[in-house]
Tab-separated table of C-alpha atoms in Angstrom:
chain	number	residue	atom	x	y	z
A	1	MET	CA	-200.674	80.158	86.619
A	2	THR	CA	-199.973	81.009	82.926
A	3	SER	CA	-202.889	81.965	80.852
A	4	SER	CA	-204.285	79.433	78.162
A	5	ASP	CA	-206.382	79.165	75.153
A	6	PRO	CA	-208.995	80.947	76.090
A	7	SER	CA	-211.609	78.871	74.328
A	8	THR	CA	-211.141	75.406	76.489
A	9	SER	CA	-209.457	77.772	80.059
A	10	LEU	CA	-210.883	80.269	81.934
A	11	THR	CA	-208.986	82.807	83.845
A	12	LEU	CA	-210.612	83.927	87.350
A	13	THR	CA	-209.442	86.216	90.125
A	14	VAL	CA	-209.999	83.853	93.163
A	15	GLU	CA	-209.758	85.956	96.697
A	16	PHE	CA	-210.012	85.043	100.351
A	17	GLY	CA	-210.509	86.600	103.538
A	18	GLY	CA	-211.081	86.145	107.160
A	19	GLY	CA	-208.073	84.317	107.344
A	20	MET	CA	-208.657	82.077	104.599
A	21	GLU	CA	-206.045	83.288	103.001
A	22	LEU	CA	-203.605	81.268	105.684
A	23	LEU	CA	-204.744	77.770	103.813
A	24	PHE	CA	-203.723	79.054	100.446
A	25	SER	CA	-200.063	80.263	101.343
A	26	GLY	CA	-201.007	83.428	103.116
A	27	ILE	CA	-201.693	85.223	99.466
A	28	PRO	CA	-204.828	86.770	99.695
A	29	CYS	CA	-205.049	86.808	95.702
A	30	HIS	CA	-204.695	84.942	92.487
A	31	THR	CA	-205.458	84.435	89.480
A	32	ILE	CA	-205.458	81.282	88.119
A	33	THR	CA	-206.538	79.405	84.923
A	34	ILE	CA	-209.120	76.292	85.171
A	35	PRO	CA	-210.473	74.216	81.744
A	36	ARG	CA	-213.459	75.875	80.748
A	37	PHE	CA	-214.671	71.879	80.990
A	38	HIS	CA	-214.211	69.170	83.193
A	39	ASP	CA	-215.493	65.390	83.188
A	40	PRO	CA	-217.641	64.662	86.659
A	41	SER	CA	-216.020	61.776	86.816
A	42	THR	CA	-212.182	62.843	87.364
A	43	LEU	CA	-213.555	65.317	90.683
A	44	SER	CA	-212.061	62.621	93.253
A	45	PRO	CA	-211.767	63.263	97.119
A	46	LEU	CA	-208.611	65.273	98.362
A	47	SER	CA	-205.972	63.390	96.486
A	48	SER	CA	-202.064	65.165	95.953
A	49	SER	CA	-200.916	67.487	93.829
A	50	THR	CA	-200.898	65.850	90.474
A	51	PRO	CA	-201.242	67.686	87.434
A	52	PRO	CA	-205.169	68.449	86.362
A	53	PRO	CA	-206.736	66.287	84.445
A	54	LYS	CA	-206.832	66.972	80.773
A	55	ALA	CA	-209.814	69.190	80.237
A	56	PRO	CA	-212.358	67.137	77.750
A	57	GLU	CA	-213.855	68.140	74.491
A	58	PRO	CA	-216.596	70.920	75.010
A	59	SER	CA	-218.995	68.295	73.625
A	60	GLU	CA	-218.047	65.283	76.030
A	61	GLY	CA	-217.499	67.684	79.427
A	62	ARG	CA	-219.399	70.178	81.899
A	63	PRO	CA	-218.777	73.424	81.763
A	64	ALA	CA	-216.882	74.569	85.127
A	65	ASP	CA	-219.066	75.931	87.621
A	66	ILE	CA	-218.683	76.512	91.196
A	67	ARG	CA	-218.194	72.722	92.237
A	68	TYR	CA	-215.595	72.133	90.427
A	69	LEU	CA	-213.550	75.735	90.951
A	70	ILE	CA	-214.123	74.739	94.377
A	71	TRP	CA	-212.546	70.993	93.836
A	72	TRP	CA	-209.465	72.422	91.906
A	73	LEU	CA	-209.066	75.400	94.750
A	74	ARG	CA	-208.653	72.640	96.799
A	75	GLU	CA	-206.548	69.816	94.395
A	76	TYR	CA	-204.115	72.693	93.312
A	77	LEU	CA	-204.025	75.525	95.378
A	78	LEU	CA	-204.671	75.009	99.239
A	79	THR	CA	-201.264	74.582	100.399
A	80	ASP	CA	-202.531	73.362	103.490
A	81	LYS	CA	-202.992	69.544	102.699
A	82	GLY	CA	-203.577	68.724	106.368
A	83	ARG	CA	-206.309	70.785	107.026
A	84	PRO	CA	-209.038	70.584	103.647
A	85	GLU	CA	-212.319	70.483	106.038
A	86	LEU	CA	-211.447	74.440	106.824
A	87	PHE	CA	-212.527	74.406	103.670
A	88	VAL	CA	-214.625	71.977	101.835
A	89	GLN	CA	-217.313	69.793	103.341
A	90	GLY	CA	-217.764	67.149	100.766
A	91	ASP	CA	-218.204	68.907	97.643
A	92	SER	CA	-219.333	71.799	99.030
A	93	ILE	CA	-217.927	75.028	101.110
A	94	ARG	CA	-217.422	74.512	104.852
A	95	PRO	CA	-220.280	76.050	106.709
A	96	GLY	CA	-219.548	79.423	107.564
A	97	ILE	CA	-217.636	80.488	104.636
A	98	LEU	CA	-219.168	83.470	102.519
A	99	ILE	CA	-218.338	83.183	98.488
A	100	LEU	CA	-218.887	86.323	96.399
A	101	ILE	CA	-219.527	85.991	92.762
A	102	ASN	CA	-218.474	89.200	91.088
A	103	SER	CA	-219.556	91.197	93.806
A	104	CYS	CA	-222.999	89.263	94.796
A	105	ASP	CA	-224.397	86.323	97.179
A	106	TRP	CA	-223.576	83.336	95.740
A	107	GLU	CA	-227.319	82.539	97.081
A	108	LEU	CA	-228.222	84.825	94.494
A	109	GLU	CA	-226.419	83.033	91.540
A	110	GLY	CA	-226.529	79.375	91.850
A	111	GLU	CA	-224.592	78.443	94.747
A	112	LEU	CA	-222.748	75.448	93.529
A	113	GLU	CA	-224.389	75.128	89.780
A	114	TYR	CA	-222.880	78.651	89.000
A	115	GLU	CA	-221.132	78.727	85.611
A	116	VAL	CA	-217.630	80.237	85.846
A	117	LYS	CA	-217.096	82.504	83.000
A	118	ASP	CA	-213.510	84.356	81.950
A	119	GLY	CA	-213.005	87.215	83.991
A	120	ASP	CA	-214.800	86.229	87.128
A	121	GLU	CA	-213.790	87.692	90.561
A	122	ILE	CA	-214.779	84.536	92.805
A	123	VAL	CA	-214.395	85.454	96.716
A	124	PHE	CA	-214.365	83.550	99.686
A	125	ILE	CA	-214.512	84.964	103.328
A	126	SER	CA	-214.634	83.165	106.252
A	127	THR	CA	-217.118	84.096	109.045
A	128	LEU	CA	-215.850	82.003	111.458
A	129	HIS	CA	-213.548	83.385	113.943
A	130	GLY	CA	-211.377	81.937	116.813
A	131	GLY	CA	-211.929	83.517	120.467
């Protein structure tokens, strides 16, 4: 994704490990740009690869959080659209996937409610392995 106006967008590094990268074009590290604010009413179930909804004005929207990031990744970065359940469960992450926010367990950062910040590094690691 390309850079945008820093007052309306956030640039993040997102990494996938433990086999999760296979759901995301086989690429383990992505630099993405997402809206700084979002309208929670636009967070629909898995739909299509339509363009992201227009970001609302800051006074009208919610700051982007991990819940929004998970939705955004599922909608716009997940390439294995036939198996979203390997990444998400409802509006959260599938059990068995560890999330690190700037090298810290997401449980210590507020989980889904953590408001992402410009420059954050978010890592998703699957702890589920077949055998």
